[in-house]
Amino acid sequence: VDGYYRNLSLGLHVEVEPSVFFTRVNTLPATSTRQCHLLLDVFNATEHELTISAKNNEDLVLHAAECQRMAIQVDKFNFESCPDSPGERAQFANPRQLEEERQQAKGLEINSKLDILWKIPSLKREGEASVEGVLNQLVLEHLQLAPLQWDVLVEGKLCDCDIVADCKVGDPVQLEVKLTNLSKRSVGPFALTVVPYQDYQNGVHNYDLQDAITFVGSNTFYIDTVKPTEYSVCVGALLFLYTGDFYLNIKFHEDSSSRELPLSWFCLPSVHIRAVDPVL
């Protein structure tokens, strides 16, 4: 009959599957103690060739149903500086729920910095790929910036990554060790011993360098108690008597102050010094 009609509501269950997903996640250390490599095994779940990219990374091409590994160098994250959201503890009285919420927040922060994008050129489609939900506790620990940040400076030059500090034979070389406390507790005091050695690049290290290097004063450094957000610097000096490439191994003394903290909090950068003849 004209003028009459019926409304019909029909419920549909639609499952939307991702175009790409990560089958495995791992980490590797980088040359800098403030960075690491995030390893992602990426699977192309579509029937088309797909490219995937991440921030400061080259594009990775994946054929249909292909899995490849991509490595992303990332700056470690300072999760200690993230304040608890208002009312968080009241809302999540269960410690397990609270921990899950924190892990989710960490995943969101990491995902926002990675900026992983996929693109299917043949269909002119693109989207974002998320690592949320695939980052386990061990991976999150490796991605976290250590609450204690250690900097080593040779003649005022920061030693990090593959930096080589140059000095002249016979001239005193100033060595500084700086500790910045990013944790929420006071730490220390600490005692550190500097042990120089030569690396023959064949698995052999030569520590018998009494005739090649001497310290101006003691080779043990002392750092007093450091409060949260503060830093402390200890200074020493050493003298190179011969030319060559030398490395410094900085060891912590076993005492109550260091024993109660995780080993991951005591990660110092490698120190490479090249002693050359003075210019006449």
Short mmCIF file of C-alpha atoms in Angstrom, two decimals:
data_model
loop_
_atom_site.label_atom_id
_atom_site.label_comp_id
_atom_site.label_asym_id
_atom_site.label_seq_id
_atom_site.Cartn_x
_atom_site.Cartn_y
_atom_site.Cartn_z
CA VAL A 1 0.00 0.00 0.00
CA ASP A 2 1.38 3.41 -0.90
CA GLY A 3 2.67 5.46 2.01
CA TYR A 4 3.44 2.51 4.29
CA TYR A 5 6.88 1.01 4.97
CA ARG A 6 8.77 -1.02 7.59
CA ASN A 7 12.07 -0.37 9.38
CA LEU A 8 14.38 -3.35 9.34
CA SER A 9 17.48 -3.55 11.53
CA LEU A 10 20.05 -6.15 10.63
CA GLY A 11 23.06 -6.91 12.83
CA LEU A 12 26.30 -7.84 11.09
CA HIS A 13 29.43 -9.24 12.71
CA VAL A 14 32.47 -7.96 10.82
CA GLU A 15 36.00 -9.08 11.67
CA VAL A 16 38.67 -6.63 10.50
CA GLU A 17 42.10 -8.22 10.30
CA PRO A 18 45.31 -6.18 10.21
CA SER A 19 47.22 -5.78 6.96
CA VAL A 20 50.49 -6.31 8.83
CA PHE A 21 51.29 -7.73 12.24
CA PHE A 22 54.37 -8.50 14.26
CA THR A 23 55.11 -12.16 14.91
CA ARG A 24 58.15 -11.60 17.13
CA VAL A 25 59.74 -8.70 19.02
CA ASN A 26 63.25 -8.51 20.43
CA THR A 27 65.98 -5.99 21.25
CA LEU A 28 69.73 -5.61 20.74
CA PRO A 29 72.04 -3.11 22.44
CA ALA A 30 73.32 -0.15 20.42
CA THR A 31 76.76 1.46 20.60
CA SER A 32 75.25 4.19 22.81
CA THR A 33 73.97 3.29 26.28
CA ARG A 34 71.05 5.67 25.65
CA GLN A 35 69.86 3.78 22.58
CA CYS A 36 68.96 0.25 21.50
CA HIS A 37 67.77 -1.63 18.42
CA LEU A 38 64.16 -2.83 18.37
CA LEU A 39 63.85 -5.95 16.19
CA LEU A 40 60.44 -6.61 14.66
CA ASP A 41 59.47 -9.65 12.57
CA VAL A 42 56.82 -8.17 10.23
CA PHE A 43 54.28 -10.33 8.39
CA ASN A 44 52.36 -9.09 5.34
CA ALA A 45 48.87 -10.58 5.73
CA THR A 46 47.56 -9.16 2.44
CA GLU A 47 47.64 -10.57 -1.10
CA HIS A 48 49.54 -7.55 -2.40
CA GLU A 49 53.08 -6.19 -2.27
CA LEU A 50 53.41 -3.87 0.70
CA THR A 51 56.02 -1.39 1.94
CA ILE A 52 56.52 -0.63 5.61
CA SER A 53 58.52 2.25 7.05
CA ALA A 54 59.52 3.58 10.44
CA LYS A 55 60.97 6.84 11.64
CA ASN A 56 64.53 7.38 10.29
CA ASN A 57 64.46 3.93 8.63
CA GLU A 58 64.57 2.81 5.02
CA ASP A 59 61.38 1.33 3.55
CA LEU A 60 61.03 -2.45 3.76
CA VAL A 61 59.27 -4.21 0.85
CA LEU A 62 57.17 -7.28 1.68
CA HIS A 63 55.58 -9.57 -0.88
CA ALA A 64 52.21 -11.20 -0.21
CA ALA A 65 52.29 -13.49 2.86
CA GLU A 66 55.99 -12.71 3.40
CA CYS A 67 57.71 -12.16 6.75
CA GLN A 68 60.87 -10.12 7.20
CA ARG A 69 62.78 -8.59 10.08
CA MET A 70 63.22 -4.86 10.48
CA ALA A 71 65.58 -3.18 12.94
CA ILE A 72 64.73 0.26 14.33
CA GLN A 73 67.29 2.22 16.32
CA VAL A 74 65.44 4.06 19.08
CA ASP A 75 66.31 6.35 21.94
CA LYS A 76 65.52 4.66 25.23
CA PHE A 77 62.47 5.88 27.12
CA ASN A 78 62.48 7.53 30.53
CA PHE A 79 59.44 5.82 32.05
CA GLU A 80 60.50 7.03 35.51
CA SER A 81 59.52 10.60 34.55
CA CYS A 82 55.96 9.60 33.62
CA PRO A 83 53.71 10.67 36.54
CA ASP A 84 50.80 8.52 37.62
CA SER A 85 47.52 9.77 36.20
CA PRO A 86 45.14 11.41 38.75
CA GLY A 87 43.08 8.86 40.59
CA GLU A 88 44.97 5.99 38.98
CA ARG A 89 45.54 4.08 42.19
CA ALA A 90 41.94 4.54 43.31
CA GLN A 91 40.57 3.35 39.99
CA PHE A 92 42.86 0.30 39.77
CA ALA A 93 43.01 -0.99 43.31
CA ASN A 94 44.14 -4.37 42.02
CA PRO A 95 47.98 -4.29 41.61
CA ARG A 96 47.74 -6.54 38.55
CA GLN A 97 45.31 -4.15 36.84
CA LEU A 98 47.53 -1.21 37.74
CA GLU A 99 50.59 -2.91 36.23
CA GLU A 100 48.66 -3.74 33.04
CA GLU A 101 47.59 -0.09 32.76
CA ARG A 102 51.20 1.04 33.14
CA GLN A 103 52.39 -1.40 30.48
CA GLN A 104 49.68 -0.14 28.15
CA ALA A 105 50.79 3.47 28.75
CA LYS A 106 54.39 2.51 27.98
CA GLY A 107 53.29 0.77 24.78
CA LEU A 108 51.36 3.88 23.68
CA GLU A 109 54.40 6.09 24.28
CA ILE A 110 56.75 3.77 22.39
CA ASN A 111 54.30 3.37 19.50
CA SER A 112 53.95 7.15 19.12
CA LYS A 113 57.73 7.54 18.72
CA LEU A 114 58.21 4.68 16.23
CA ASP A 115 55.77 6.06 13.64
CA ILE A 116 55.45 2.73 11.74
CA LEU A 117 53.43 3.09 8.50
CA TRP A 118 52.43 0.57 5.81
CA LYS A 119 51.48 1.29 2.21
CA ILE A 120 50.03 -0.83 -0.63
CA PRO A 121 50.97 1.06 -3.83
CA SER A 122 48.77 -1.05 -6.14
CA LEU A 123 45.62 -0.24 -4.13
CA LYS A 124 46.74 3.24 -3.07
CA ARG A 125 46.02 2.35 0.54
CA GLU A 126 48.03 3.10 3.63
CA GLY A 127 47.76 2.88 7.39
CA GLU A 128 49.56 2.67 10.72
CA ALA A 129 51.07 -0.42 12.33
CA SER A 130 51.04 -0.65 16.12
CA VAL A 131 53.35 -2.52 18.49
CA GLU A 132 50.89 -2.18 21.37
CA GLY A 133 50.15 -5.53 22.90
CA VAL A 134 53.26 -7.26 21.53
CA LEU A 135 55.84 -5.65 23.85
CA ASN A 136 56.52 -8.03 26.72
CA GLN A 137 58.00 -7.05 30.07
CA LEU A 138 61.57 -8.01 29.07
CA VAL A 139 61.44 -5.87 25.90
CA LEU A 140 60.04 -2.93 27.90
CA GLU A 141 62.92 -3.23 30.37
CA HIS A 142 65.45 -3.15 27.53
CA LEU A 143 63.75 -0.07 26.05
CA GLN A 144 63.78 1.79 29.35
CA LEU A 145 66.41 4.41 30.01
CA ALA A 146 68.36 3.38 33.10
CA PRO A 147 67.37 5.54 36.11
CA LEU A 148 71.07 6.18 36.73
CA GLN A 149 72.75 7.91 33.79
CA TRP A 150 76.54 7.68 33.65
CA ASP A 151 78.63 10.00 31.48
CA VAL A 152 82.38 9.73 31.00
CA LEU A 153 84.31 12.73 29.69
CA VAL A 154 87.92 12.80 28.54
CA GLU A 155 89.35 16.33 28.44
CA GLY A 156 85.77 17.60 28.51
CA LYS A 157 84.77 15.45 25.51
CA LEU A 158 81.82 13.12 26.03
CA CYS A 159 82.67 9.47 25.31
CA ASP A 160 79.73 7.68 23.74
CA CYS A 161 78.98 5.53 20.68
CA ASP A 162 82.13 5.12 18.58
CA ILE A 163 83.81 8.34 19.71
CA VAL A 164 87.60 8.19 20.08
CA ALA A 165 89.19 10.70 22.44
CA ASP A 166 92.64 11.88 21.29
CA CYS A 167 95.43 12.88 23.65
CA LYS A 168 99.18 13.46 23.54
CA VAL A 169 101.83 11.29 25.13
CA GLY A 170 103.23 12.90 28.25
CA ASP A 171 100.32 15.28 28.85
CA PRO A 172 97.97 14.71 31.81
CA VAL A 173 94.52 13.68 30.59
CA GLN A 174 91.52 14.76 32.67
CA LEU A 175 88.91 12.07 33.24
CA GLU A 176 85.44 12.89 34.59
CA VAL A 177 82.68 10.50 35.63
CA LYS A 178 79.25 12.12 36.00
CA LEU A 179 76.23 10.46 37.58
CA THR A 180 72.72 11.88 36.97
CA ASN A 181 70.00 10.40 39.17
CA LEU A 182 66.71 10.07 37.24
CA SER A 183 65.18 7.75 39.82
CA LYS A 184 62.79 8.72 42.60
CA ARG A 185 65.19 7.78 45.40
CA SER A 186 68.59 8.86 46.66
CA VAL A 187 71.47 6.61 45.61
CA GLY A 188 75.08 6.13 46.63
CA PRO A 189 77.72 6.57 47.74
CA PHE A 190 79.68 4.64 45.08
CA ALA A 191 83.32 3.74 44.52
CA LEU A 192 84.62 3.09 41.00
CA THR A 193 88.00 1.79 39.85
CA VAL A 194 89.35 2.66 36.39
CA VAL A 195 91.27 -0.21 34.76
CA PRO A 196 92.99 0.58 31.42
CA TYR A 197 93.63 -2.14 28.83
CA GLN A 198 94.47 -2.71 25.17
CA ASP A 199 92.19 -4.69 22.84
CA TYR A 200 94.10 -6.72 20.22
CA GLN A 201 90.81 -7.32 18.32
CA ASN A 202 91.29 -11.10 18.53
CA GLY A 203 89.64 -11.74 21.87
CA VAL A 204 92.80 -10.92 23.83
CA HIS A 205 92.93 -7.97 26.25
CA ASN A 206 96.21 -6.74 27.68
CA TYR A 207 95.89 -5.33 31.20
CA ASP A 208 99.65 -5.29 31.89
CA LEU A 209 100.11 -1.58 31.19
CA GLN A 210 102.07 -0.35 34.19
CA ASP A 211 104.85 0.90 31.90
CA ALA A 212 102.45 2.54 29.43
CA ILE A 213 99.92 4.35 31.65
CA THR A 214 100.11 5.96 35.06
CA PHE A 215 97.45 7.72 37.11
CA VAL A 216 97.90 11.18 38.57
CA GLY A 217 96.65 10.28 42.01
CA SER A 218 94.36 7.31 42.58
CA ASN A 219 92.62 5.20 39.94
CA THR A 220 89.60 4.92 42.28
CA PHE A 221 86.80 7.48 42.02
CA TYR A 222 84.29 8.27 44.75
CA ILE A 223 80.75 9.60 44.25
CA ASP A 224 78.73 10.81 47.23
CA THR A 225 75.01 10.26 47.75
CA VAL A 226 72.99 11.76 44.89
CA LYS A 227 69.40 12.91 45.42
CA PRO A 228 66.65 12.53 42.78
CA THR A 229 67.05 14.85 39.73
CA GLU A 230 70.53 15.86 40.92
CA TYR A 231 73.99 14.88 39.67
CA SER A 232 77.51 14.38 40.98
CA VAL A 233 80.89 14.56 39.21
CA CYS A 234 84.21 13.04 40.23
CA VAL A 235 87.46 14.02 38.49
CA GLY A 236 90.82 12.30 38.06
CA ALA A 237 93.72 12.25 35.63
CA LEU A 238 96.00 9.78 33.89
CA LEU A 239 99.18 9.98 31.85
CA PHE A 240 100.02 8.01 28.69
CA LEU A 241 103.71 7.18 28.23
CA TYR A 242 103.46 5.48 24.84
CA THR A 243 101.36 5.88 21.71
CA GLY A 244 98.54 3.49 20.95
CA ASP A 245 94.83 2.79 21.32
CA PHE A 246 93.66 2.24 24.88
CA TYR A 247 90.34 1.45 26.53
CA LEU A 248 89.09 2.09 30.06
CA ASN A 249 87.12 -0.51 32.00
CA ILE A 250 85.30 1.17 34.89
CA LYS A 251 84.35 -1.28 37.64
CA PHE A 252 82.08 -0.73 40.63
CA HIS A 253 83.08 -1.82 44.10
CA GLU A 254 80.78 -4.39 45.65
CA ASP A 255 79.15 -2.72 48.65
CA SER A 256 75.69 -2.30 50.12
CA SER A 257 74.92 0.81 48.02
CA SER A 258 75.46 -0.92 44.67
CA ARG A 259 74.32 -4.41 45.67
CA GLU A 260 70.75 -3.33 46.41
CA LEU A 261 70.26 -1.81 42.91
CA PRO A 262 69.71 -3.69 39.62
CA LEU A 263 72.78 -4.30 37.45
CA SER A 264 71.05 -2.51 34.56
CA TRP A 265 71.43 0.75 36.52
CA PHE A 266 75.23 0.52 36.23
CA CYS A 267 75.76 0.79 32.48
CA LEU A 268 78.73 2.97 31.59
CA PRO A 269 79.72 3.91 28.04
CA SER A 270 82.86 2.43 26.53
CA VAL A 271 85.90 4.74 26.65
CA HIS A 272 88.37 4.64 23.76
CA ILE A 273 91.47 6.87 23.98
CA ARG A 274 94.13 7.23 21.28
CA ALA A 275 97.51 8.48 22.49
CA VAL A 276 99.66 10.16 19.82
CA ASP A 277 103.11 11.73 19.80
CA PRO A 278 103.18 15.43 20.67
CA VAL A 279 103.71 17.84 17.81
CA LEU A 280 107.26 19.22 17.96
#
